[in-house]
PDB file of C-alpha atoms in Angstrom:
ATOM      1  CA  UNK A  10     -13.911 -35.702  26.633  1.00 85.00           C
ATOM      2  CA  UNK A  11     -11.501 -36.009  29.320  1.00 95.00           C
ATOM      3  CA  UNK A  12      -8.529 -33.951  30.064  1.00 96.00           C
ATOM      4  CA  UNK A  13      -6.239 -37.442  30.264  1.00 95.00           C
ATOM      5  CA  UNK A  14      -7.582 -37.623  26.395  1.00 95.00           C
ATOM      6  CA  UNK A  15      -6.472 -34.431  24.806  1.00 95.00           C
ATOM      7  CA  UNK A  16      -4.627 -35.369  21.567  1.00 94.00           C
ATOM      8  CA  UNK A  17      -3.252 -32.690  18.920  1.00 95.00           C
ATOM      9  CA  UNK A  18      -4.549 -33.347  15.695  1.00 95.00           C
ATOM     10  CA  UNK A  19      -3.251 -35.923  13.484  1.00 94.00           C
ATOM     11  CA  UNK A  20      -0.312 -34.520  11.786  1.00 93.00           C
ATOM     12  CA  UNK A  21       0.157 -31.261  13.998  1.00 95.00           C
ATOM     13  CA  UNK A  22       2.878 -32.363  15.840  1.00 95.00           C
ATOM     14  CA  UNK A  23       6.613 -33.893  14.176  1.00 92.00           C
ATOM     15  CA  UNK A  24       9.510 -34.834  15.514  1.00 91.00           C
ATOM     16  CA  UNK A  25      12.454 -31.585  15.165  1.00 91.00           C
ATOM     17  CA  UNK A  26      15.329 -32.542  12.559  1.00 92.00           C
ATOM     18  CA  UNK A  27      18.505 -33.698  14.609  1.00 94.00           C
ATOM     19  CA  UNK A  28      21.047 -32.997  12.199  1.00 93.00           C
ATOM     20  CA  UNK A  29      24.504 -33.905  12.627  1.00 94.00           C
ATOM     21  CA  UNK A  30      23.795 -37.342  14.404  1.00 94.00           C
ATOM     22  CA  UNK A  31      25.286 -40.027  12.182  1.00 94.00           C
ATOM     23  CA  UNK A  32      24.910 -41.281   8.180  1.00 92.00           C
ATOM     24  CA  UNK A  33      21.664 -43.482   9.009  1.00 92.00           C
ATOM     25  CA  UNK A  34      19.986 -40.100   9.727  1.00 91.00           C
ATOM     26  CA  UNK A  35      20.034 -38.680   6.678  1.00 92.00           C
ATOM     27  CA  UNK A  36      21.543 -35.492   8.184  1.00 94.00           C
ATOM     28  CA  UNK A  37      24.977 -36.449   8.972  1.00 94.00           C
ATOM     29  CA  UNK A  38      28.400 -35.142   8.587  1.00 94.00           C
ATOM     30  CA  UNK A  39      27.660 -32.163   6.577  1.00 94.00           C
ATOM     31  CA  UNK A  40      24.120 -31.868   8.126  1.00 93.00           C
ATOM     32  CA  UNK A  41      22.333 -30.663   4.950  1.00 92.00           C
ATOM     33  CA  UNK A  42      24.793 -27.595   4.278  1.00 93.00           C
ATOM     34  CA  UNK A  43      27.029 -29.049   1.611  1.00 93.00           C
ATOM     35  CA  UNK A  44      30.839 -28.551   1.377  1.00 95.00           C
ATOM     36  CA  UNK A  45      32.534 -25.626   2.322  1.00 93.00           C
ATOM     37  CA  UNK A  46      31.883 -21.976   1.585  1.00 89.00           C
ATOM     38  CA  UNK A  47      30.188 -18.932   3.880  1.00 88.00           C
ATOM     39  CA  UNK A  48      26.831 -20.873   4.114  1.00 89.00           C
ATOM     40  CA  UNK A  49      28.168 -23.752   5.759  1.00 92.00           C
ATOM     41  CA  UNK A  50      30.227 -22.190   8.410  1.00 92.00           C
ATOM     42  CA  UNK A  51      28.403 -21.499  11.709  1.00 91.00           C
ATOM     43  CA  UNK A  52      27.739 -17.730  12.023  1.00 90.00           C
ATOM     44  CA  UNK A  53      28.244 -17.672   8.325  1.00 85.00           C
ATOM     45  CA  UNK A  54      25.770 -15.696   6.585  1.00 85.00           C
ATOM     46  CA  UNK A  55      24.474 -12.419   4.649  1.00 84.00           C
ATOM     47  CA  UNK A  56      22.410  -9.880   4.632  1.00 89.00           C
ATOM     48  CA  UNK A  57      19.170  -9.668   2.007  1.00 92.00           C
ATOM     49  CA  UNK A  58      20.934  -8.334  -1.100  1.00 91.00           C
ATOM     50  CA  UNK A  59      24.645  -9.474  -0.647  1.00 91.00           C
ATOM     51  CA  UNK A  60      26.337 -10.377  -3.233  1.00 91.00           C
ATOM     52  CA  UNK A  61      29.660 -11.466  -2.167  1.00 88.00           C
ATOM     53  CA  UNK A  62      31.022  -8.110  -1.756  1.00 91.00           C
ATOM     54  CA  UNK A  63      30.120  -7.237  -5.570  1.00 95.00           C
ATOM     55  CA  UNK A  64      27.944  -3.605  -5.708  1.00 96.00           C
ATOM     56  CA  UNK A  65      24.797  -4.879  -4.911  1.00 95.00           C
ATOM     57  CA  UNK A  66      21.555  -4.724  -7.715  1.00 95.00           C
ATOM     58  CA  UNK A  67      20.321  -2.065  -5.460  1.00 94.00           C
ATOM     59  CA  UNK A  68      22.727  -0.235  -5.451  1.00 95.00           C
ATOM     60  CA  UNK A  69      23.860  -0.267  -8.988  1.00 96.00           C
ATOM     61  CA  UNK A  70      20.403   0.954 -10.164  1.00 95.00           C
ATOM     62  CA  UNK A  71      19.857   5.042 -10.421  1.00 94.00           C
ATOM     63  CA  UNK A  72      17.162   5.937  -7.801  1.00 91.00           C
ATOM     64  CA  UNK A  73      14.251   7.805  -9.462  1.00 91.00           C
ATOM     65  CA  UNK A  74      11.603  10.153  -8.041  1.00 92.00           C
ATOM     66  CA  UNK A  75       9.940  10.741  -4.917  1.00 92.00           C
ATOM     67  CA  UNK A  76       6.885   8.548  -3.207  1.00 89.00           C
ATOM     68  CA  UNK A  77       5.057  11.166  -0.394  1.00 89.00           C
ATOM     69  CA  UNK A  78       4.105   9.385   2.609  1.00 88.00           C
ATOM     70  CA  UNK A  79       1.284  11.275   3.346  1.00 89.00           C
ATOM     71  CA  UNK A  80      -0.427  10.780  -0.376  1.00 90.00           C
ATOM     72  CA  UNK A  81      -2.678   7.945   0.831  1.00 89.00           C
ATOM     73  CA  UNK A  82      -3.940   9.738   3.430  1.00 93.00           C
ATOM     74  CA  UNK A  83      -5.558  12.609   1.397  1.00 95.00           C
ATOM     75  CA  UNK A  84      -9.075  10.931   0.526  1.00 95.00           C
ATOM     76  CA  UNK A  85     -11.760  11.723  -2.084  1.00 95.00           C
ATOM     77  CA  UNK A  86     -15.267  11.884  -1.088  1.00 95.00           C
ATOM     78  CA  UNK A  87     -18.052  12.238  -3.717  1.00 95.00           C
ATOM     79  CA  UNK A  88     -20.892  14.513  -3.902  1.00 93.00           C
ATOM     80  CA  UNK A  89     -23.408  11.597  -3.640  1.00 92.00           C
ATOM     81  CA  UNK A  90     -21.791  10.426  -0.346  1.00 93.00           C
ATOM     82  CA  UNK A  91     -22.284  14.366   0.496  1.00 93.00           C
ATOM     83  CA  UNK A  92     -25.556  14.330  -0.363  1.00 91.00           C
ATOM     84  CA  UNK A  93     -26.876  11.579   2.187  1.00 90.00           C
ATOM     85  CA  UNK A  94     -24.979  12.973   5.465  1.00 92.00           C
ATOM     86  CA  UNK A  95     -27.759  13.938   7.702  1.00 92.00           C
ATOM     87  CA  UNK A  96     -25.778  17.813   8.847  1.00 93.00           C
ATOM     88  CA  UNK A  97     -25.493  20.565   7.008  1.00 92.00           C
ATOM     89  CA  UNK A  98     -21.603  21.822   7.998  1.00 94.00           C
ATOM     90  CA  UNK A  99     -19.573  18.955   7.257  1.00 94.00           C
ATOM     91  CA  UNK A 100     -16.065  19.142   7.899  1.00 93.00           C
ATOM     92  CA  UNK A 101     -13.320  16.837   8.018  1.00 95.00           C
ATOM     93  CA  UNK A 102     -14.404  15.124  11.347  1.00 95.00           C
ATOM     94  CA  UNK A 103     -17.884  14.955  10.408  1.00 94.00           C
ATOM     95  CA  UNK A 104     -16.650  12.993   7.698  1.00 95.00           C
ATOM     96  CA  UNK A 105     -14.487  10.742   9.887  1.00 95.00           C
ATOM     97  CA  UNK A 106     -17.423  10.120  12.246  1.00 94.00           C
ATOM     98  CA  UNK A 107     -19.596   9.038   8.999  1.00 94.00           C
ATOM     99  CA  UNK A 108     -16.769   6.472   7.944  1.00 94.00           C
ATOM    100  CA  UNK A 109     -16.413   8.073   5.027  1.00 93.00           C
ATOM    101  CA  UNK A 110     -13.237   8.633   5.259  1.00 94.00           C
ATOM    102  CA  UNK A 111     -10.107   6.781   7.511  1.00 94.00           C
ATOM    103  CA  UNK A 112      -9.637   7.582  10.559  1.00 93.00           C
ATOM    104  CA  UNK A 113      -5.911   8.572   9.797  1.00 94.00           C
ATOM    105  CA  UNK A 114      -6.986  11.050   6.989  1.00 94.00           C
ATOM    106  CA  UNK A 115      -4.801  14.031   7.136  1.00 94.00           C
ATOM    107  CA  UNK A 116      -7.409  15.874   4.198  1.00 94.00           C
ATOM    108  CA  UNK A 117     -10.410  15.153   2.658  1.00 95.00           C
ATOM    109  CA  UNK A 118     -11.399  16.506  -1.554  1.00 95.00           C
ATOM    110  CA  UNK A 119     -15.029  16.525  -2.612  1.00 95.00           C
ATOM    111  CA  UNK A 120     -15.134  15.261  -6.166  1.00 95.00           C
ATOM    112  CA  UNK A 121     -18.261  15.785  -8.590  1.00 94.00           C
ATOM    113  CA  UNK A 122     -19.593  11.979  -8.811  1.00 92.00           C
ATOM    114  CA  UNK A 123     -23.435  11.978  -8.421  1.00 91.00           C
ATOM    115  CA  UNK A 124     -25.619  15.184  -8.009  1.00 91.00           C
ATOM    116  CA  UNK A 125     -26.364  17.222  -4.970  1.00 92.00           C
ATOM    117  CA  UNK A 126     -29.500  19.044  -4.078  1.00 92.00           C
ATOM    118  CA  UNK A 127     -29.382  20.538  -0.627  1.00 92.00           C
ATOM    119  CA  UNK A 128     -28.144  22.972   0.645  1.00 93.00           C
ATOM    120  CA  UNK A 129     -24.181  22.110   2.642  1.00 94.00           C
ATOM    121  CA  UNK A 130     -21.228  24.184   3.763  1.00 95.00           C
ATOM    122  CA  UNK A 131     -17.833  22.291   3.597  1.00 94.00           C
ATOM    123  CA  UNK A 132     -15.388  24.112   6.213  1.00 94.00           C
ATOM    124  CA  UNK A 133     -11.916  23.036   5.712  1.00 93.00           C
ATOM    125  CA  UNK A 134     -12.681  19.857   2.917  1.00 94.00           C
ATOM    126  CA  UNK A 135     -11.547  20.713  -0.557  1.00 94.00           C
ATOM    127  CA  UNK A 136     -13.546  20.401  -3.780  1.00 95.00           C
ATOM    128  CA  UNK A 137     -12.875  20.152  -7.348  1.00 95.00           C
ATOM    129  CA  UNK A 138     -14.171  22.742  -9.330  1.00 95.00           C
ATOM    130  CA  UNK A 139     -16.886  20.476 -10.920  1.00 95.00           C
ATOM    131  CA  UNK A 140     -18.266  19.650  -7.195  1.00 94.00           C
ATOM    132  CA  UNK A 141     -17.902  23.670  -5.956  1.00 94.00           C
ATOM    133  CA  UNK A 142     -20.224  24.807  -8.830  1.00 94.00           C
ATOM    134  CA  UNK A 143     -22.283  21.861  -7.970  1.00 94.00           C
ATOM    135  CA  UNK A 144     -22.810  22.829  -4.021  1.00 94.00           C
ATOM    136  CA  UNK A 145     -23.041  26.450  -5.071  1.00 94.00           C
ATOM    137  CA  UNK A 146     -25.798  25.792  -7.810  1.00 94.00           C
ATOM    138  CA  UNK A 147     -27.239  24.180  -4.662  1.00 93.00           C
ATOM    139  CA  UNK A 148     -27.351  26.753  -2.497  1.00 94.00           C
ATOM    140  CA  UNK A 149     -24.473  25.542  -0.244  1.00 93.00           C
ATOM    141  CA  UNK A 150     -20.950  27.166  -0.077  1.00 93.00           C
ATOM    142  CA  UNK A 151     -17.384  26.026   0.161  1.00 92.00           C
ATOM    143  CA  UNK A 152     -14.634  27.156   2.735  1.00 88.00           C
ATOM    144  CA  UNK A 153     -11.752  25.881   2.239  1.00 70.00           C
TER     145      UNK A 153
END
């Protein structure tokens, strides 16, 4: 292959639409816009939503409830997941070094999903009441 011999794939490359450059074209007079109204003007327009200056659907709809931004980052981690981290104190960094858990995760919740049979203290990670009797039964405790 020589640099003089380059091509772009077949098909990659077309030709941009001239509009407004005669009837043979295809794209004449009108250029593809139709007849009159906002959309064929130049500059002419509207935002996402618009409905010709009637209340938008948006806006005519009541607004219900409340979505918290931060509820995706509060993760669950289960006790079997618990179970095979190789330290004893696991808080919410140890978790985040293990990849259990996203980096961005503002909290972390120990749910009871498998067993547990060493001894761990959680510092600062939640657990469900199911999982804290579980790590206690274990020998372990929970600080939260």
């Amino acid at each position: 292959m020589q640099l003089n011999t380059i091509k772009p794939a077949e098909g990659a490359k077309h030709a941009k639409k001239r509009v407004g450059r005669g009837i043979g074209s295809g794209l004449g007079k009108t250029c593809g816009r139709g007849h009159k109204g906002q959309k064929s003007r130049s500059g002419g327009f509207h935002k996402v939503g618009f409905e010709g200056g009637q209340m938008p659907l948006h806006r005519r709809l009541p607004k219900r409830g409340f979505v918290s931004l931060t509820n995706a980052r509060n993760v669950e981690v289960r006790l079997s997941e618990i179970q095979g981290l190789p330290v004893d104190e696991i808080d919410l960094l140890v978790l985040k070094q293990a990849g259990l858990v996203a980096g961005n995760a503002l909290s972390a919740k120990v749910i009871l999903s498998g067993e547990i049979s060493r001894k761990v203290a959680l510092k600062g990670v939640g657990a469900t009441k199911g999982a804290k009797a579980a790590i206690e039964a274990a020998g372990g405790s929970v600080a939260e």
